[in-house]
PDB file of C-alpha atoms in Angstrom:
ATOM      1  CA  MET A 167      11.461  -8.296  25.452  1.00 47.00           C
ATOM      2  CA  LEU A 168       9.295  -5.282  26.393  1.00 56.00           C
ATOM      3  CA  GLN A 169       5.663  -6.395  26.508  1.00 55.00           C
ATOM      4  CA  ASN A 170       4.298  -3.030  25.448  1.00 70.00           C
ATOM      5  CA  SER A 171       6.458  -2.803  22.416  1.00 88.00           C
ATOM      6  CA  PRO A 172       5.229  -3.483  18.879  1.00 96.00           C
ATOM      7  CA  LEU A 173       5.094  -7.137  17.829  1.00 97.00           C
ATOM      8  CA  LEU A 174       7.963  -6.453  15.309  1.00 97.00           C
ATOM      9  CA  MET A 175      10.539  -4.229  16.869  1.00 97.00           C
ATOM     10  CA  LYS A 176      13.585  -4.266  14.626  1.00 97.00           C
ATOM     11  CA  VAL A 177      14.748  -5.488  11.132  1.00 95.00           C
ATOM     12  CA  GLU A 178      18.558  -5.388  10.482  1.00 94.00           C
ATOM     13  CA  LEU A 179      20.816  -6.884   7.932  1.00 92.00           C
ATOM     14  CA  LEU A 180      23.159  -9.839   8.381  1.00 89.00           C
ATOM     15  CA  GLN A 181      26.807  -9.234   7.630  1.00 80.00           C
ATOM     16  CA  SER A 182      26.904 -11.563   4.640  1.00 76.00           C
ATOM     17  CA  ILE A 183      24.813  -9.510   2.205  1.00 81.00           C
ATOM     18  CA  PRO A 184      25.119  -9.619  -1.540  1.00 77.00           C
ATOM     19  CA  ASN A 185      26.626  -6.653  -3.478  1.00 76.00           C
ATOM     20  CA  ASP A 186      23.379  -5.981  -5.243  1.00 76.00           C
ATOM     21  CA  PHE A 187      21.290  -5.843  -2.038  1.00 79.00           C
ATOM     22  CA  PRO A 188      18.704  -3.126  -2.668  1.00 79.00           C
ATOM     23  CA  PHE A 189      18.237  -0.010  -0.557  1.00 87.00           C
ATOM     24  CA  LEU A 190      20.970  -0.695   1.890  1.00 87.00           C
ATOM     25  CA  HIS A 191      20.582   2.799   3.448  1.00 89.00           C
ATOM     26  CA  LEU A 192      17.011   1.962   4.725  1.00 92.00           C
ATOM     27  CA  TYR A 193      18.356  -0.648   7.272  1.00 93.00           C
ATOM     28  CA  PRO A 194      18.220  -1.118  10.246  1.00 94.00           C
ATOM     29  CA  LEU A 195      14.555  -0.368  10.734  1.00 95.00           C
ATOM     30  CA  HIS A 196      13.199   0.270  14.157  1.00 96.00           C
ATOM     31  CA  PHE A 197       9.528   0.063  14.954  1.00 97.00           C
ATOM     32  CA  LYS A 198       8.643   2.203  17.948  1.00 95.00           C
ATOM     33  CA  LYS A 199       4.810   2.299  17.563  1.00 96.00           C
ATOM     34  CA  ASN A 200       2.039  -0.029  16.462  1.00 98.00           C
ATOM     35  CA  ILE A 201       1.442   2.042  13.302  1.00 98.00           C
ATOM     36  CA  THR A 202       4.298   2.869  10.991  1.00 98.00           C
ATOM     37  CA  ILE A 203       3.477   4.852   7.770  1.00 98.00           C
ATOM     38  CA  ILE A 204       6.185   4.696   5.128  1.00 97.00           C
ATOM     39  CA  ILE A 205       6.044   7.464   2.570  1.00 97.00           C
ATOM     40  CA  GLY A 206       8.272   8.524  -0.365  1.00 95.00           C
ATOM     41  CA  GLU A 207       8.277   8.903  -4.210  1.00 95.00           C
ATOM     42  CA  ASN A 208       7.834   6.039  -6.552  1.00 93.00           C
ATOM     43  CA  GLY A 209      10.837   3.770  -6.658  1.00 91.00           C
ATOM     44  CA  VAL A 210      12.543   4.532  -3.457  1.00 94.00           C
ATOM     45  CA  GLY A 211      11.862   1.085  -1.842  1.00 91.00           C
ATOM     46  CA  LYS A 212       8.484   1.260  -0.039  1.00 93.00           C
ATOM     47  CA  SER A 213       7.036  -1.891  -1.731  1.00 90.00           C
ATOM     48  CA  THR A 214      10.487  -3.714  -1.615  1.00 89.00           C
ATOM     49  CA  ILE A 215      10.599  -3.138   2.206  1.00 91.00           C
ATOM     50  CA  LEU A 216       7.046  -4.513   2.804  1.00 93.00           C
ATOM     51  CA  GLU A 217       7.576  -7.453   0.448  1.00 91.00           C
ATOM     52  CA  ALA A 218      10.776  -8.505   2.152  1.00 91.00           C
ATOM     53  CA  LEU A 219       9.190  -8.233   5.588  1.00 94.00           C
ATOM     54  CA  ALA A 220       6.059 -10.104   4.590  1.00 92.00           C
ATOM     55  CA  VAL A 221       7.971 -12.973   2.862  1.00 91.00           C
ATOM     56  CA  LYS A 222      10.323 -13.121   5.967  1.00 92.00           C
ATOM     57  CA  PHE A 223       7.180 -13.818   8.048  1.00 93.00           C
ATOM     58  CA  GLY A 224       5.969 -16.512   5.658  1.00 91.00           C
ATOM     59  CA  CYS A 225       3.434 -14.585   3.475  1.00 90.00           C
ATOM     60  CA  PRO A 226       3.322 -15.026  -0.255  1.00 87.00           C
ATOM     61  CA  ALA A 227       5.030 -12.251  -2.224  1.00 86.00           C
ATOM     62  CA  GLU A 228       1.696 -11.554  -4.160  1.00 84.00           C
ATOM     63  CA  GLY A 229      -0.202 -11.026  -0.893  1.00 85.00           C
ATOM     64  CA  GLY A 230      -2.089 -13.241   1.514  1.00 84.00           C
ATOM     65  CA  SER A 231      -1.490 -14.839   4.915  1.00 83.00           C
ATOM     66  CA  VAL A 232       0.898 -17.489   6.174  1.00 84.00           C
ATOM     67  CA  ASN A 233      -1.925 -19.948   5.986  1.00 73.00           C
ATOM     68  CA  PHE A 234      -2.658 -19.028   2.371  1.00 70.00           C
ATOM     69  CA  ASN A 235       0.373 -19.540   0.288  1.00 65.00           C
ATOM     70  CA  PHE A 236       0.179 -19.348  -3.493  1.00 62.00           C
ATOM     71  CA  SER A 237       2.196 -18.006  -6.402  1.00 59.00           C
ATOM     72  CA  THR A 238       1.237 -17.247 -10.083  1.00 56.00           C
ATOM     73  CA  GLU A 239       4.497 -15.572 -11.206  1.00 59.00           C
ATOM     74  CA  ASN A 240       7.781 -15.680  -9.246  1.00 57.00           C
ATOM     75  CA  THR A 241       9.089 -12.284  -9.969  1.00 52.00           C
ATOM     76  CA  HIS A 242      10.061 -10.966  -6.555  1.00 55.00           C
ATOM     77  CA  LEU A 243      13.715 -10.682  -5.280  1.00 61.00           C
ATOM     78  CA  ASP A 244      14.032 -12.831  -2.227  1.00 68.00           C
ATOM     79  CA  TYR A 245      16.629 -11.245   0.131  1.00 78.00           C
ATOM     80  CA  THR A 246      14.889 -12.437   3.265  1.00 84.00           C
ATOM     81  CA  GLN A 247      17.662 -14.727   4.187  1.00 84.00           C
ATOM     82  CA  HIS A 248      19.796 -11.630   4.704  1.00 87.00           C
ATOM     83  CA  LEU A 249      17.402 -10.152   7.304  1.00 91.00           C
ATOM     84  CA  ARG A 250      17.337 -10.567  11.021  1.00 93.00           C
ATOM     85  CA  ILE A 251      14.126  -9.641  12.821  1.00 95.00           C
ATOM     86  CA  ALA A 252      13.497  -8.850  16.567  1.00 96.00           C
ATOM     87  CA  LYS A 253      10.001  -9.524  17.924  1.00 95.00           C
ATOM     88  CA  ASN A 254       8.551  -8.604  21.369  1.00 93.00           C
ATOM     89  CA  GLY A 255       7.834 -12.206  22.371  1.00 91.00           C
ATOM     90  CA  LYS A 256       4.058 -12.008  22.238  1.00 94.00           C
ATOM     91  CA  LYS A 257       2.140 -14.462  20.269  1.00 94.00           C
ATOM     92  CA  ILE A 258       1.038 -13.114  16.887  1.00 96.00           C
ATOM     93  CA  LYS A 259      -2.573 -14.158  16.112  1.00 95.00           C
ATOM     94  CA  ASP A 260      -2.627 -13.301  12.326  1.00 94.00           C
ATOM     95  CA  ILE A 261      -0.243 -12.030   9.635  1.00 95.00           C
ATOM     96  CA  PHE A 262      -1.401 -10.700   6.355  1.00 92.00           C
ATOM     97  CA  PHE A 263       0.178  -8.923   3.418  1.00 93.00           C
ATOM     98  CA  TYR A 264      -2.066  -6.694   1.330  1.00 89.00           C
ATOM     99  CA  ARG A 265      -0.602  -5.786  -2.167  1.00 85.00           C
ATOM    100  CA  SER A 266      -2.971  -3.586  -4.160  1.00 78.00           C
ATOM    101  CA  GLU A 267      -1.818  -4.599  -7.556  1.00 71.00           C
ATOM    102  CA  THR A 268      -2.161  -8.320  -6.922  1.00 67.00           C
ATOM    103  CA  PHE A 269      -5.259  -8.399  -4.708  1.00 67.00           C
ATOM    104  CA  TYR A 270      -7.413  -9.539  -7.667  1.00 59.00           C
ATOM    105  CA  THR A 271      -5.144 -12.536  -7.948  1.00 73.00           C
ATOM    106  CA  PHE A 272      -5.515 -13.288  -4.387  1.00 69.00           C
ATOM    107  CA  LEU A 273      -9.276 -13.231  -4.601  1.00 66.00           C
ATOM    108  CA  SER A 274      -9.164 -15.503  -7.646  1.00 71.00           C
ATOM    109  CA  GLU A 275      -7.303 -18.006  -5.641  1.00 72.00           C
ATOM    110  CA  MET A 276      -9.622 -17.676  -2.786  1.00 67.00           C
ATOM    111  CA  ARG A 277     -12.597 -18.384  -5.180  1.00 72.00           C
ATOM    112  CA  ARG A 278     -10.826 -21.400  -6.660  1.00 72.00           C
ATOM    113  CA  LEU A 279     -10.285 -22.934  -3.347  1.00 71.00           C
ATOM    114  CA  ASP A 280     -13.766 -22.202  -2.079  1.00 66.00           C
ATOM    115  CA  ASN A 281     -15.132 -24.048  -5.125  1.00 73.00           C
ATOM    116  CA  GLU A 282     -13.056 -27.218  -4.386  1.00 73.00           C
ATOM    117  CA  PRO A 283     -15.021 -30.068  -2.986  1.00 67.00           C
ATOM    118  CA  PHE A 284     -13.120 -30.291   0.241  1.00 66.00           C
ATOM    119  CA  GLY A 285     -15.992 -29.673   2.613  1.00 58.00           C
ATOM    120  CA  GLY A 286     -15.741 -27.497   5.710  1.00 62.00           C
ATOM    121  CA  SER A 287     -15.974 -23.680   5.971  1.00 68.00           C
ATOM    122  CA  LYS A 288     -15.293 -21.575   2.918  1.00 71.00           C
ATOM    123  CA  ILE A 289     -12.315 -19.219   3.150  1.00 65.00           C
ATOM    124  CA  ASN A 290     -14.533 -16.224   2.288  1.00 67.00           C
ATOM    125  CA  THR A 291     -16.292 -16.753   5.737  1.00 68.00           C
ATOM    126  CA  TYR A 292     -13.390 -14.812   7.231  1.00 62.00           C
ATOM    127  CA  TYR A 293     -14.031 -11.964   4.809  1.00 71.00           C
ATOM    128  CA  GLY A 294     -17.871 -11.410   5.432  1.00 70.00           C
ATOM    129  CA  GLY A 295     -19.058 -14.575   3.629  1.00 65.00           C
ATOM    130  CA  ARG A 296     -19.375 -13.198   0.130  1.00 70.00           C
ATOM    131  CA  ASP A 297     -17.476 -14.119  -2.999  1.00 67.00           C
ATOM    132  CA  LEU A 298     -15.423 -10.917  -3.286  1.00 66.00           C
ATOM    133  CA  HIS A 299     -15.148 -11.211  -6.915  1.00 66.00           C
ATOM    134  CA  THR A 300     -18.798 -10.235  -7.120  1.00 69.00           C
ATOM    135  CA  VAL A 301     -18.174  -6.775  -5.472  1.00 72.00           C
ATOM    136  CA  SER A 302     -16.028  -3.922  -6.320  1.00 81.00           C
ATOM    137  CA  HIS A 303     -12.323  -3.630  -5.512  1.00 79.00           C
ATOM    138  CA  GLY A 304     -13.150  -1.116  -2.891  1.00 84.00           C
ATOM    139  CA  GLU A 305     -15.753  -3.307  -1.235  1.00 88.00           C
ATOM    140  CA  SER A 306     -13.462  -6.189  -1.155  1.00 86.00           C
ATOM    141  CA  MET A 307     -10.897  -4.169   0.572  1.00 86.00           C
ATOM    142  CA  ILE A 308     -13.468  -2.962   3.134  1.00 91.00           C
ATOM    143  CA  ALA A 309     -14.412  -6.630   3.733  1.00 87.00           C
ATOM    144  CA  LEU A 310     -10.774  -7.387   4.371  1.00 88.00           C
ATOM    145  CA  TYR A 311     -10.189  -4.769   7.036  1.00 92.00           C
ATOM    146  CA  SER A 312     -13.674  -4.956   8.507  1.00 92.00           C
ATOM    147  CA  HIS A 313     -13.878  -8.806   8.913  1.00 88.00           C
ATOM    148  CA  ARG A 314     -10.430 -10.409   8.583  1.00 87.00           C
ATOM    149  CA  PHE A 315      -8.281  -7.927  10.633  1.00 93.00           C
ATOM    150  CA  LYS A 316      -8.099  -8.612  14.298  1.00 94.00           C
ATOM    151  CA  ASP A 317      -6.203  -7.711  17.540  1.00 96.00           C
ATOM    152  CA  GLN A 318      -2.665  -8.826  18.389  1.00 96.00           C
ATOM    153  CA  SER A 319      -1.887  -9.347  14.735  1.00 97.00           C
ATOM    154  CA  LEU A 320       0.680  -8.101  12.184  1.00 98.00           C
ATOM    155  CA  TYR A 321      -0.238  -6.432   8.963  1.00 97.00           C
ATOM    156  CA  PHE A 322       1.859  -5.361   6.014  1.00 97.00           C
ATOM    157  CA  LEU A 323      -0.213  -3.122   3.696  1.00 96.00           C
ATOM    158  CA  ASP A 324       0.976  -1.759   0.340  1.00 94.00           C
ATOM    159  CA  GLU A 325      -1.074   1.211  -0.914  1.00 94.00           C
ATOM    160  CA  PRO A 326      -4.326   0.114   0.885  1.00 94.00           C
ATOM    161  CA  GLU A 327      -5.881   3.402  -0.328  1.00 95.00           C
ATOM    162  CA  ALA A 328      -5.826   2.360  -4.016  1.00 91.00           C
ATOM    163  CA  SER A 329      -9.417   1.287  -4.160  1.00 89.00           C
ATOM    164  CA  LEU A 330     -10.985   3.403  -1.421  1.00 95.00           C
ATOM    165  CA  SER A 331     -12.868   6.631  -1.547  1.00 96.00           C
ATOM    166  CA  ILE A 332     -11.913   9.453   0.725  1.00 95.00           C
ATOM    167  CA  ALA A 333     -14.708   8.569   3.144  1.00 97.00           C
ATOM    168  CA  ASN A 334     -13.581   4.912   3.281  1.00 96.00           C
ATOM    169  CA  GLN A 335      -9.975   5.918   3.742  1.00 97.00           C
ATOM    170  CA  ILE A 336     -11.191   7.669   6.798  1.00 97.00           C
ATOM    171  CA  ASN A 337     -13.023   4.488   7.933  1.00 97.00           C
ATOM    172  CA  PHE A 338      -9.931   2.407   7.182  1.00 97.00           C
ATOM    173  CA  ALA A 339      -7.827   4.769   9.311  1.00 97.00           C
ATOM    174  CA  GLU A 340     -10.314   4.500  12.177  1.00 97.00           C
ATOM    175  CA  ARG A 341     -10.151   0.704  11.972  1.00 97.00           C
ATOM    176  CA  VAL A 342      -6.323   0.706  11.941  1.00 98.00           C
ATOM    177  CA  LEU A 343      -6.058   3.026  15.034  1.00 97.00           C
ATOM    178  CA  GLN A 344      -8.788   0.976  16.858  1.00 97.00           C
ATOM    179  CA  LEU A 345      -6.787  -2.368  16.220  1.00 97.00           C
ATOM    180  CA  SER A 346      -3.413  -0.809  17.022  1.00 97.00           C
ATOM    181  CA  GLN A 347      -4.858   0.067  20.448  1.00 96.00           C
ATOM    182  CA  GLN A 348      -5.723  -3.591  20.854  1.00 96.00           C
ATOM    183  CA  GLY A 349      -2.168  -4.723  20.184  1.00 96.00           C
ATOM    184  CA  SER A 350      -2.118  -5.050  16.390  1.00 97.00           C
ATOM    185  CA  GLN A 351       0.792  -3.729  14.430  1.00 98.00           C
ATOM    186  CA  PHE A 352       0.498  -2.123  10.932  1.00 98.00           C
ATOM    187  CA  ILE A 353       3.361  -1.213   8.592  1.00 98.00           C
ATOM    188  CA  ILE A 354       1.835   0.640   5.719  1.00 98.00           C
ATOM    189  CA  ALA A 355       3.263   2.153   2.492  1.00 96.00           C
ATOM    190  CA  THR A 356       1.054   4.910   1.130  1.00 97.00           C
ATOM    191  CA  HIS A 357       0.675   8.009  -0.935  1.00 95.00           C
ATOM    192  CA  SER A 358      -2.581   8.918   0.873  1.00 96.00           C
ATOM    193  CA  PRO A 359      -2.490  12.182   2.854  1.00 95.00           C
ATOM    194  CA  ILE A 360      -5.445  10.743   4.983  1.00 96.00           C
ATOM    195  CA  ILE A 361      -3.542   7.628   5.991  1.00 97.00           C
ATOM    196  CA  MET A 362      -0.351   9.710   6.669  1.00 97.00           C
ATOM    197  CA  ALA A 363      -2.385  11.751   9.204  1.00 96.00           C
ATOM    198  CA  ILE A 364      -3.457   8.677  11.351  1.00 97.00           C
ATOM    199  CA  PRO A 365      -2.914   9.696  14.996  1.00 94.00           C
ATOM    200  CA  GLU A 366      -0.372   7.740  17.166  1.00 91.00           C
ATOM    201  CA  ALA A 367       1.699   6.703  14.075  1.00 97.00           C
ATOM    202  CA  THR A 368       5.318   7.022  13.153  1.00 98.00           C
ATOM    203  CA  LEU A 369       5.626   8.703   9.767  1.00 98.00           C
ATOM    204  CA  LEU A 370       8.810   7.428   8.006  1.00 98.00           C
ATOM    205  CA  GLN A 371       9.974   9.364   4.979  1.00 97.00           C
ATOM    206  CA  ILE A 372      12.434   7.498   2.706  1.00 96.00           C
ATOM    207  CA  THR A 373      14.312   8.819  -0.229  1.00 94.00           C
ATOM    208  CA  SER A 374      16.846   7.411  -2.610  1.00 91.00           C
ATOM    209  CA  ASN A 375      19.651   7.854  -0.103  1.00 92.00           C
ATOM    210  CA  SER A 376      18.136   8.491   3.278  1.00 94.00           C
ATOM    211  CA  LYS A 377      15.347   7.748   5.789  1.00 95.00           C
ATOM    212  CA  TYR A 378      14.012   9.948   8.610  1.00 96.00           C
ATOM    213  CA  GLU A 379      10.932  10.380  10.813  1.00 97.00           C
ATOM    214  CA  THR A 380       8.738  13.434   9.978  1.00 97.00           C
ATOM    215  CA  THR A 381       5.434  14.890  10.741  1.00 96.00           C
ATOM    216  CA  PHE A 382       2.432  15.167   8.340  1.00 96.00           C
ATOM    217  CA  ALA A 383       2.662  18.942   8.199  1.00 95.00           C
ATOM    218  CA  ASP A 384       6.310  18.658   6.998  1.00 96.00           C
ATOM    219  CA  THR A 385       5.625  16.430   4.089  1.00 95.00           C
ATOM    220  CA  ASN A 386       5.382  17.334   0.371  1.00 92.00           C
ATOM    221  CA  GLN A 387       2.043  15.701   0.259  1.00 92.00           C
ATOM    222  CA  TYR A 388       0.715  18.136   2.858  1.00 93.00           C
ATOM    223  CA  TYR A 389       2.210  21.100   1.057  1.00 91.00           C
ATOM    224  CA  LEU A 390       0.726  20.062  -2.319  1.00 90.00           C
ATOM    225  CA  LEU A 391      -2.705  19.224  -0.777  1.00 90.00           C
ATOM    226  CA  LYS A 392      -2.909  22.691   1.003  1.00 91.00           C
ATOM    227  CA  GLU A 393      -1.930  24.351  -2.259  1.00 89.00           C
ATOM    228  CA  LEU A 394      -4.679  22.527  -4.131  1.00 87.00           C
ATOM    229  CA  ILE A 395      -7.373  23.273  -1.580  1.00 89.00           C
ATOM    230  CA  ASP A 396      -6.320  26.921  -1.044  1.00 90.00           C
ATOM    231  CA  SER A 397      -6.378  27.599  -4.778  1.00 88.00           C
ATOM    232  CA  LYS A 398     -10.100  26.635  -4.891  1.00 85.00           C
ATOM    233  CA  GLY A 399      -9.561  24.447  -8.032  1.00 78.00           C
ATOM    234  CA  ASP A 400      -6.971  26.719  -9.805  1.00 86.00           C
ATOM    235  CA  PHE A 401      -3.804  24.820  -8.702  1.00 81.00           C
ATOM    236  CA  LEU A 402      -3.591  22.404 -11.647  1.00 80.00           C
ATOM    237  CA  LYS A 403      -4.847  25.063 -14.169  1.00 81.00           C
ATOM    238  CA  ASN A 404      -2.041  27.360 -13.028  1.00 80.00           C
ATOM    239  CA  ILE A 405       0.663  24.690 -13.290  1.00 80.00           C
ATOM    240  CA  LEU A 406      -0.556  23.579 -16.709  1.00 79.00           C
ATOM    241  CA  ASN A 407      -0.739  27.103 -17.952  1.00 79.00           C
ATOM    242  CA  SER A 408       2.846  27.803 -16.736  1.00 70.00           C
ATOM    243  CA  SER A 409       4.159  24.664 -18.457  1.00 60.00           C
ATOM    244  CA  HIS A 410       2.473  25.675 -21.775  1.00 58.00           C
ATOM    245  CA  GLU A 411       4.089  29.137 -21.537  1.00 58.00           C
ATOM    246  CA  ILE A 412       7.646  27.702 -21.351  1.00 51.00           C
TER     247      ILE A 412
END
């Protein structure tokens, strides 16, 4: 395998796939760079792709690492046995799946385990040493990418911007770029224009029937954001007034 290639290079389907396999048109997936940003409207398969990849690598469907396996409700569709992955041959130091809507559950399980009388270091040592239930959702996310994320690792992140201010989304983007240059790979599903604009990333647009690489300036998000800024605050007012006139 090419030693300068991403840790995860390709995901393809095996021939024996079920008739109800979701989002067939999205495979195979080729990862050319250490940062892949997946964008698209709600319901086109962004989270399904990340969940399938994370579970294939041994992460829990609700988020966490291969060494932190838990489940509160088994609601995911496990199609991982129908996926074949190609890696570059390098050792992967860490694998983590962040899922914004279940991160609270992940933190609850961490707190439970840290309160067990097993002795040894607490799990939250790897997240800055605080009980992350005592801080805001945004602060806990900052602790995750500031303390837990490392070089030569693989990270699946589903809407990491959900709890972050604009300033902290920029800090997050800086951290992702820094670690990608140290050999870590990030596959991120997002609606954030800031994350879409991370340099050195592949921007993958997916729809209900296609997928294609694009640039930030060619996305609908860029157009809407530009219209909003250029209108100096009148963008939504104009849209709402137009809808009332119909």
